[in-house]
GROMACS .gro file of N, CA and C in nm:
model
  444
    1MET      N    1  14.970  15.842  10.790
    1MET     CA    2  15.061  15.755  10.739
    1MET      C    3  15.032  15.610  10.775
    2VAL      N    4  14.925  15.590  10.851
    2VAL     CA    5  14.881  15.454  10.878
    2VAL      C    6  14.845  15.386  10.747
    3GLY      N    7  14.779  15.459  10.658
    3GLY     CA    8  14.740  15.404  10.529
    3GLY      C    9  14.859  15.352  10.451
    4ARG      N   10  14.967  15.426  10.452
    4ARG     CA   11  15.087  15.383  10.379
    4ARG      C   12  15.145  15.255  10.439
    5SER      N   13  15.146  15.246  10.572
    5SER     CA   14  15.202  15.125  10.633
    5SER      C   15  15.112  15.004  10.607
    6ILE      N   16  14.983  15.025  10.600
    6ILE     CA   17  14.890  14.917  10.567
    6ILE      C   18  14.916  14.868  10.425
    7VAL      N   19  14.926  14.962  10.332
    7VAL     CA   20  14.951  14.926  10.193
    7VAL      C   21  15.086  14.858  10.177
    8ALA      N   22  15.188  14.910  10.245
    8ALA     CA   23  15.321  14.849  10.237
    8ALA      C   24  15.320  14.708  10.291
    9GLY      N   25  15.251  14.687  10.402
    9GLY     CA   26  15.241  14.553  10.459
    9GLY      C   27  15.168  14.458  10.368
   10PHE      N   28  15.060  14.505  10.306
   10PHE     CA   29  14.985  14.420  10.214
   10PHE      C   30  15.069  14.385  10.092
   11ARG      N   31  15.143  14.483  10.040
   11ARG     CA   32  15.229  14.456   9.924
   11ARG      C   33  15.333  14.350   9.957
   12SER      N   34  15.392  14.357  10.077
   12SER     CA   35  15.495  14.259  10.112
   12SER      C   36  15.434  14.119  10.125
   13ILE      N   37  15.310  14.110  10.173
   13ILE     CA   38  15.244  13.979  10.182
   13ILE      C   39  15.218  13.925  10.043
   14VAL      N   40  15.165  14.009   9.955
   14VAL     CA   41  15.132  13.965   9.819
   14VAL      C   42  15.258  13.934   9.739
   15ALA      N   43  15.364  14.017   9.756
   15ALA     CA   44  15.487  13.995   9.681
   15ALA      C   45  15.548  13.860   9.713
   16GLY      N   46  15.538  13.818   9.837
   16GLY     CA   47  15.592  13.689   9.878
   16GLY      C   48  15.501  13.573   9.838
   17ARG      N   49  15.385  13.603   9.783
   17ARG     CA   50  15.287  13.504   9.736
   17ARG      C   51  15.239  13.411   9.846
   18SER      N   52  15.268  13.446   9.970
   18SER     CA   53  15.224  13.363  10.081
   18SER      C   54  15.131  13.445  10.169
   19ILE      N   55  15.004  13.431  10.148
   19ILE     CA   56  14.908  13.505  10.228
   19ILE      C   57  14.865  13.414  10.343
   20VAL      N   58  14.951  13.406  10.444
   20VAL     CA   59  14.925  13.321  10.559
   20VAL      C   60  14.838  13.396  10.659
   21ALA      N   61  14.879  13.515  10.694
   21ALA     CA   62  14.806  13.594  10.791
   21ALA      C   63  14.704  13.681  10.718
   22GLY      N   64  14.584  13.689  10.772
   22GLY     CA   65  14.482  13.775  10.712
   22GLY      C   66  14.497  13.917  10.763
   23PHE      N   67  14.416  14.002  10.710
   23PHE     CA   68  14.417  14.142  10.749
   23PHE      C   69  14.273  14.183  10.777
   24ASN      N   70  14.244  14.225  10.897
   24ASN     CA   71  14.108  14.257  10.939
   24ASN      C   72  14.109  14.392  11.006
   25LYS      N   73  14.076  14.496  10.931
   25LYS     CA   74  14.079  14.633  10.984
   25LYS      C   75  13.957  14.706  10.930
   26VAL      N   76  13.884  14.772  11.018
   26VAL     CA   77  13.765  14.847  10.980
   26VAL      C   78  13.775  14.986  11.039
   27ILE      N   79  13.751  15.087  10.956
   27ILE     CA   80  13.744  15.225  11.004
   27ILE      C   81  13.612  15.282  10.953
   28LEU      N   82  13.528  15.328  11.045
   28LEU     CA   83  13.396  15.378  11.011
   28LEU      C   84  13.374  15.515  11.073
   29ILE      N   85  13.302  15.600  11.002
   29ILE     CA   86  13.259  15.729  11.055
   29ILE      C   87  13.108  15.733  11.039
   30GLY      N   88  13.038  15.755  11.149
   30GLY     CA   89  12.893  15.758  11.141
   30GLY      C   90  12.831  15.813  11.267
   31ASN      N   91  12.698  15.792  11.277
   31ASN     CA   92  12.621  15.842  11.390
   31ASN      C   93  12.553  15.727  11.462
   32LEU      N   94  12.544  15.737  11.594
   32LEU     CA   95  12.479  15.633  11.674
   32LEU      C   96  12.330  15.628  11.641
   33THR      N   97  12.277  15.507  11.624
   33THR     CA   98  12.135  15.490  11.592
   33THR      C   99  12.051  15.475  11.718
   34LYS      N  100  12.116  15.451  11.831
   34LYS     CA  101  12.047  15.437  11.959
   34LYS      C  102  12.145  15.467  12.070
   35ASN      N  103  12.096  15.485  12.190
   35ASN     CA  104  12.184  15.507  12.304
   35ASN      C  105  12.266  15.381  12.331
   36PRO      N  106  12.392  15.398  12.370
   36PRO     CA  107  12.476  15.282  12.401
   36PRO      C  108  12.419  15.203  12.519
   37GLU      N  109  12.441  15.071  12.515
   37GLU     CA  110  12.398  14.984  12.624
   37GLU      C  111  12.523  14.930  12.694
   38LEU      N  112  12.545  14.977  12.817
   38LEU     CA  113  12.661  14.935  12.896
   38LEU      C  114  12.621  14.820  12.988
   39ARG      N  115  12.702  14.715  12.988
   39ARG     CA  116  12.682  14.603  13.079
   39ARG      C  117  12.820  14.553  13.121
   40TYR      N  118  12.821  14.455  13.210
   40TYR     CA  119  12.948  14.400  13.259
   40TYR      C  120  12.946  14.249  13.246
   41THR      N  121  13.058  14.192  13.206
   41THR     CA  122  13.070  14.046  13.198
   41THR      C  123  13.076  13.991  13.340
   42PRO      N  124  13.057  13.860  13.357
   42PRO     CA  125  13.067  13.801  13.492
   42PRO      C  126  13.201  13.830  13.560
   43SER      N  127  13.307  13.848  13.480
   43SER     CA  128  13.438  13.878  13.540
   43SER      C  129  13.456  14.027  13.567
   44GLY      N  130  13.356  14.110  13.532
   44GLY     CA  131  13.363  14.253  13.562
   44GLY      C  132  13.410  14.342  13.449
   45THR      N  133  13.434  14.287  13.331
   45THR     CA  134  13.479  14.368  13.217
   45THR      C  135  13.363  14.447  13.159
   46PRO      N  136  13.379  14.580  13.146
   46PRO     CA  137  13.272  14.660  13.086
   46PRO      C  138  13.260  14.630  12.936
   47VAL      N  139  13.136  14.621  12.888
   47VAL     CA  140  13.107  14.599  12.746
   47VAL      C  141  12.994  14.693  12.706
   48THR      N  142  13.014  14.767  12.599
   48THR     CA  143  12.910  14.856  12.548
   48THR      C  144  12.877  14.818  12.404
   49ASN      N  145  12.748  14.815  12.372
   49ASN     CA  146  12.701  14.790  12.237
   49ASN      C  147  12.625  14.913  12.189
   50PHE      N  148  12.643  14.947  12.061
   50PHE     CA  149  12.560  15.050  12.001
   50PHE      C  150  12.553  15.027  11.851
   51GLY      N  151  12.451  15.083  11.790
   51GLY     CA  152  12.436  15.077  11.645
   51GLY      C  153  12.496  15.201  11.583
   52LEU      N  154  12.553  15.185  11.464
   52LEU     CA  155  12.614  15.297  11.392
   52LEU      C  156  12.555  15.304  11.252
   53ALA      N  157  12.513  15.423  11.210
   53ALA     CA  158  12.464  15.445  11.075
   53ALA      C  159  12.574  15.516  10.996
   54VAL      N  160  12.615  15.454  10.886
   54VAL     CA  161  12.719  15.512  10.800
   54VAL      C  162  12.654  15.546  10.666
   55ASN      N  163  12.657  15.674  10.632
   55ASN     CA  164  12.594  15.721  10.509
   55ASN      C  165  12.692  15.723  10.393
   56ARG      N  166  12.642  15.694  10.275
   56ARG     CA  167  12.723  15.702  10.153
   56ARG      C  168  12.643  15.779  10.050
   57ARG      N  169  12.701  15.885  10.000
   57ARG     CA  170  12.636  15.964   9.894
   57ARG      C  171  12.710  15.938   9.764
   58TYR      N  172  12.633  15.923   9.659
   58TYR     CA  173  12.693  15.900   9.527
   58TYR      C  174  12.600  15.956   9.420
   59ARG      N  175  12.659  15.977   9.303
   59ARG     CA  176  12.583  16.031   9.191
   59ARG      C  177  12.551  15.918   9.094
   60GLN      N  178  12.425  15.911   9.054
   60GLN     CA  179  12.381  15.813   8.955
   60GLN      C  180  12.308  15.893   8.848
   61ALA      N  181  12.370  15.899   8.729
   61ALA     CA  182  12.322  15.986   8.622
   61ALA      C  183  12.323  16.129   8.677
   62ASP      N  184  12.210  16.196   8.676
   62ASP     CA  185  12.205  16.334   8.727
   62ASP      C  186  12.151  16.342   8.869
   63ASP      N  187  12.122  16.226   8.928
   63ASP     CA  188  12.064  16.224   9.062
   63ASP      C  189  12.171  16.201   9.169
   64LEU      N  190  12.154  16.271   9.280
   64LEU     CA  191  12.239  16.248   9.396
   64LEU      C  192  12.166  16.149   9.485
   65LYS      N  193  12.225  16.031   9.506
   65LYS     CA  194  12.162  15.925   9.584
   65LYS      C  195  12.233  15.913   9.719
   66GLU      N  196  12.162  15.852   9.813
   66GLU     CA  197  12.221  15.826   9.944
   66GLU      C  198  12.174  15.690   9.992
   67GLU      N  199  12.270  15.615  10.048
   67GLU     CA  200  12.235  15.487  10.110
   67GLU      C  201  12.295  15.484  10.249
   68VAL      N  202  12.231  15.411  10.337
   68VAL     CA  203  12.276  15.401  10.475
   68VAL      C  204  12.306  15.256  10.507
   69CYS      N  205  12.418  15.233  10.572
   69CYS     CA  206  12.456  15.101  10.619
   69CYS      C  207  12.453  15.104  10.772
   70TYR      N  208  12.381  15.009  10.832
   70TYR     CA  209  12.369  15.001  10.977
   70TYR      C  210  12.460  14.890  11.028
   71ILE      N  211  12.544  14.924  11.125
   71ILE     CA  212  12.646  14.832  11.174
   71ILE      C  213  12.642  14.828  11.327
   72ASP      N  214  12.650  14.707  11.382
   72ASP     CA  215  12.657  14.691  11.527
   72ASP      C  216  12.802  14.701  11.573
   73ILE      N  217  12.824  14.778  11.680
   73ILE     CA  218  12.957  14.802  11.734
   73ILE      C  219  12.963  14.748  11.876
   74VAL      N  220  13.077  14.685  11.913
   74VAL     CA  221  13.102  14.635  12.048
   74VAL      C  222  13.231  14.697  12.099
   75VAL      N  223  13.228  14.750  12.220
   75VAL     CA  224  13.345  14.814  12.280
   75VAL      C  225  13.369  14.751  12.417
   76PHE      N  226  13.495  14.722  12.451
   76PHE     CA  227  13.531  14.661  12.578
   76PHE      C  228  13.615  14.758  12.663
   77GLY      N  229  13.620  14.732  12.792
   77GLY     CA  230  13.712  14.800  12.881
   77GLY      C  231  13.669  14.941  12.921
   78LYS      N  232  13.768  15.019  12.960
   78LYS     CA  233  13.743  15.156  13.008
   78LYS      C  234  13.673  15.239  12.901
   79GLN      N  235  13.710  15.215  12.776
   79GLN     CA  236  13.647  15.293  12.669
   79GLN      C  237  13.498  15.260  12.657
   80ALA      N  238  13.460  15.137  12.691
   80ALA     CA  239  13.318  15.101  12.693
   80ALA      C  240  13.244  15.187  12.794
   81GLU      N  241  13.306  15.208  12.910
   81GLU     CA  242  13.244  15.293  13.011
   81GLU      C  243  13.233  15.437  12.962
   82HIS      N  244  13.337  15.486  12.895
   82HIS     CA  245  13.332  15.623  12.841
   82HIS      C  246  13.220  15.636  12.737
   83CYS      N  247  13.208  15.535  12.650
   83CYS     CA  248  13.102  15.539  12.548
   83CYS      C  249  12.964  15.539  12.615
   84GLY      N  250  12.948  15.456  12.717
   84GLY     CA  251  12.821  15.450  12.788
   84GLY      C  252  12.787  15.579  12.859
   85GLN      N  253  12.891  15.649  12.907
   85GLN     CA  254  12.870  15.771  12.984
   85GLN      C  255  12.848  15.894  12.895
   86TYR      N  256  12.925  15.906  12.786
   86TYR     CA  257  12.925  16.030  12.709
   86TYR      C  258  12.849  16.027  12.577
   87LEU      N  259  12.822  15.910  12.523
   87LEU     CA  260  12.757  15.904  12.393
   87LEU      C  261  12.606  15.886  12.405
   88SER      N  262  12.535  15.933  12.304
   88SER     CA  263  12.392  15.911  12.297
   88SER      C  264  12.351  15.910  12.150
   89LYS      N  265  12.227  15.870  12.126
   89LYS     CA  266  12.174  15.859  11.991
   89LYS      C  267  12.201  15.988  11.913
   90GLY      N  268  12.251  15.972  11.790
   90GLY     CA  269  12.278  16.086  11.704
   90GLY      C  270  12.421  16.137  11.708
   91ASN      N  271  12.497  16.103  11.814
   91ASN     CA  272  12.636  16.150  11.823
   91ASN      C  273  12.720  16.089  11.711
   92GLY      N  274  12.816  16.166  11.663
   92GLY     CA  275  12.909  16.120  11.561
   92GLY      C  276  13.033  16.059  11.624
   93VAL      N  277  13.082  15.950  11.565
   93VAL     CA  278  13.203  15.885  11.614
   93VAL      C  279  13.284  15.831  11.497
   94ILE      N  280  13.412  15.810  11.524
   94ILE     CA  281  13.500  15.735  11.434
   94ILE      C  282  13.534  15.606  11.507
   95VAL      N  283  13.506  15.494  11.444
   95VAL     CA  284  13.532  15.363  11.504
   95VAL      C  285  13.645  15.297  11.426
   96ASP      N  286  13.747  15.253  11.497
   96ASP     CA  287  13.860  15.182  11.439
   96ASP      C  288  13.863  15.045  11.506
   97GLY      N  289  13.850  14.939  11.429
   97GLY     CA  290  13.845  14.808  11.491
   97GLY      C  291  13.857  14.695  11.391
   98ARG      N  292  13.793  14.581  11.424
   98ARG     CA  293  13.801  14.462  11.339
   98ARG      C  294  13.661  14.402  11.323
   99LEU      N  295  13.641  14.335  11.212
   99LEU     CA  296  13.515  14.269  11.184
   99LEU      C  297  13.514  14.133  11.252
  100GLN      N  298  13.401  14.098  11.312
  100GLN     CA  299  13.389  13.971  11.382
  100GLN      C  300  13.254  13.908  11.347
  101GLN      N  301  13.252  13.777  11.331
  101GLN     CA  302  13.127  13.705  11.310
  101GLN      C  303  13.102  13.618  11.433
  102ARG      N  304  12.983  13.634  11.491
  102ARG     CA  305  12.944  13.549  11.602
  102ARG      C  306  12.842  13.448  11.551
  103ARG      N  307  12.853  13.325  11.598
  103ARG     CA  308  12.759  13.219  11.559
  103ARG      C  309  12.703  13.155  11.684
  104TRP      N  310  12.574  13.121  11.680
  104TRP     CA  311  12.510  13.055  11.792
  104TRP      C  312  12.388  12.978  11.743
  105GLU      N  313  12.335  12.899  11.833
  105GLU     CA  314  12.216  12.821  11.800
  105GLU      C  315  12.106  12.860  11.898
  106THR      N  316  11.985  12.884  11.845
  106THR     CA  317  11.873  12.924  11.929
  106THR      C  318  11.822  12.804  12.008
  107GLU      N  319  11.735  12.831  12.102
  107GLU     CA  320  11.679  12.724  12.185
  107GLU      C  321  11.603  12.621  12.102
  108ASP      N  322  11.546  12.666  11.989
  108ASP     CA  323  11.472  12.572  11.904
  108ASP      C  324  11.559  12.511  11.795
  109GLY      N  325  11.692  12.527  11.806
  109GLY     CA  326  11.785  12.459  11.716
  109GLY      C  327  11.821  12.532  11.589
  110GLN      N  328  11.774  12.655  11.571
  110GLN     CA  329  11.808  12.731  11.450
  110GLN      C  330  11.948  12.791  11.465
  111LYS      N  331  12.027  12.779  11.357
  111LYS     CA  332  12.161  12.838  11.358
  111LYS      C  333  12.151  12.984  11.318
  112ARG      N  334  12.220  13.069  11.392
  112ARG     CA  335  12.221  13.213  11.367
  112ARG      C  336  12.365  13.262  11.359
  113SER      N  337  12.383  13.373  11.291
  113SER     CA  338  12.514  13.438  11.288
  113SER      C  339  12.494  13.588  11.274
  114LYS      N  340  12.594  13.662  11.314
  114LYS     CA  341  12.586  13.807  11.312
  114LYS      C  342  12.725  13.863  11.293
  115HIS      N  343  12.739  13.962  11.205
  115HIS     CA  344  12.865  14.034  11.190
  115HIS      C  345  12.856  14.162  11.273
  116GLU      N  346  12.967  14.196  11.336
  116GLU     CA  347  12.974  14.319  11.413
  116GLU      C  348  13.119  14.367  11.412
  117VAL      N  349  13.138  14.492  11.448
  117VAL     CA  350  13.272  14.548  11.456
  117VAL      C  351  13.311  14.557  11.603
  118VAL      N  352  13.424  14.496  11.638
  118VAL     CA  353  13.480  14.507  11.772
  118VAL      C  354  13.575  14.626  11.769
  119ALA      N  355  13.540  14.732  11.839
  119ALA     CA  356  13.616  14.856  11.833
  119ALA      C  357  13.745  14.847  11.914
  120GLN      N  358  13.852  14.892  11.853
  120GLN     CA  359  13.978  14.908  11.924
  120GLN      C  360  13.983  15.049  11.982
  121THR      N  361  13.941  15.147  11.901
  121THR     CA  362  13.930  15.285  11.949
  121THR      C  363  13.800  15.345  11.898
  122VAL      N  364  13.743  15.431  11.979
  122VAL     CA  365  13.626  15.509  11.941
  122VAL      C  366  13.662  15.655  11.966
  123THR      N  367  13.660  15.735  11.860
  123THR     CA  368  13.689  15.877  11.872
  123THR      C  369  13.557  15.952  11.867
  124PHE      N  370  13.530  16.032  11.969
  124PHE     CA  371  13.406  16.110  11.975
  124PHE      C  372  13.421  16.234  11.887
  125LEU      N  373  13.327  16.256  11.798
  125LEU     CA  374  13.328  16.375  11.715
  125LEU      C  375  13.256  16.488  11.787
  126PRO      N  376  13.290  16.612  11.755
  126PRO     CA  377  13.224  16.724  11.824
  126PRO      C  378  13.073  16.719  11.804
  127LYS      N  379  13.003  16.749  11.912
  127LYS     CA  380  12.857  16.754  11.905
  127LYS      C  381  12.814  16.882  11.836
  128ARG      N  382  12.697  16.873  11.772
  128ARG     CA  383  12.639  16.995  11.715
  128ARG      C  384  12.600  17.085  11.831
  129GLN      N  385  12.624  17.214  11.814
  129GLN     CA  386  12.595  17.308  11.923
  129GLN      C  387  12.444  17.321  11.944
  130GLU      N  388  12.402  17.295  12.066
  130GLU     CA  389  12.263  17.312  12.104
  130GLU      C  390  12.261  17.392  12.233
  131SER      N  391  12.156  17.471  12.252
  131SER     CA  392  12.147  17.547  12.376
  131SER      C  393  12.125  17.451  12.492
  132GLY      N  394  12.196  17.473  12.599
  132GLY     CA  395  12.183  17.389  12.718
  132GLY      C  396  12.245  17.252  12.704
  133ALA      N  397  12.336  17.235  12.608
  133ALA     CA  398  12.398  17.104  12.586
  133ALA      C  399  12.487  17.068  12.703
  134GLU      N  400  12.495  16.938  12.733
  134GLU     CA  401  12.582  16.890  12.839
  134GLU      C  402  12.727  16.898  12.794
  135PRO      N  403  12.819  16.896  12.889
  135PRO     CA  404  12.961  16.898  12.850
  135PRO      C  405  12.995  16.776  12.765
  136GLY      N  406  13.086  16.795  12.671
  136GLY     CA  407  13.124  16.688  12.580
  136GLY      C  408  13.216  16.587  12.644
  137PRO      N  409  13.249  16.483  12.568
  137PRO     CA  410  13.338  16.378  12.617
  137PRO      C  411  13.482  16.426  12.624
  138PRO      N  412  13.569  16.351  12.686
  138PRO     CA  413  13.710  16.387  12.689
  138PRO      C  414  13.765  16.399  12.547
  139ASP      N  415  13.867  16.482  12.530
  139ASP     CA  416  13.924  16.505  12.398
  139ASP      C  417  14.009  16.389  12.348
  140GLU      N  418  14.050  16.301  12.435
  140GLU     CA  419  14.140  16.194  12.395
  140GLU      C  420  14.067  16.064  12.371
  141THR      N  421  14.128  15.979  12.290
  141THR     CA  422  14.077  15.844  12.273
  141THR      C  423  14.180  15.753  12.338
  142SER      N  424  14.136  15.633  12.370
  142SER     CA  425  14.229  15.541  12.433
  142SER      C  426  14.218  15.405  12.369
  143GLU      N  427  14.330  15.336  12.362
  143GLU     CA  428  14.331  15.199  12.316
  143GLU      C  429  14.332  15.110  12.439
  144PHE      N  430  14.281  14.992  12.425
  144PHE     CA  431  14.273  14.905  12.540
  144PHE      C  432  14.293  14.762  12.498
  145GLU      N  433  14.328  14.680  12.593
  145GLU     CA  434  14.343  14.537  12.569
  145GLU      C  435  14.206  14.475  12.568
  146GLN      N  436  14.181  14.387  12.473
  146GLN     CA  437  14.054  14.317  12.468
  146GLN      C  438  14.071  14.179  12.528
  147PRO      N  439  13.964  14.131  12.592
  147PRO     CA  440  13.975  13.998  12.652
  147PRO      C  441  13.999  13.892  12.545
  148SER      N  442  14.072  13.789  12.579
  148SER     CA  443  14.104  13.683  12.484
  148SER      C  444  13.985  13.597  12.455
   0.00000   0.00000   0.00000
């Protein structure tokens, strides 16, 4: 029913013809393209980065096509530590978060920018059964406060 509340909220914004506040929500289901990289900010906040591959299958004429979109994910707080501890390349996850653009200038003066998803929650999907597999992640997901 989250979908209904999102649509209802959007309708009320549009009906009032005043789109003052934006809406930035991303939900992705995919597989990690590499092992998560856990680090800590100077203030001690855990931060994990990983790549996510999201597949899309569609039919074009009589052919079944597939395209892959690669997205960088950033996770903060306790959940970043959980991602660093329990996830690895190939694991499936559901990421719920917001789109963010970072901008910076290189040492030689070139302007750069990058879009990434800042995860609010990461839900671990069940691993494929393999012999000798390690125990899976906790069954629960957690939301956390992100640094300002």
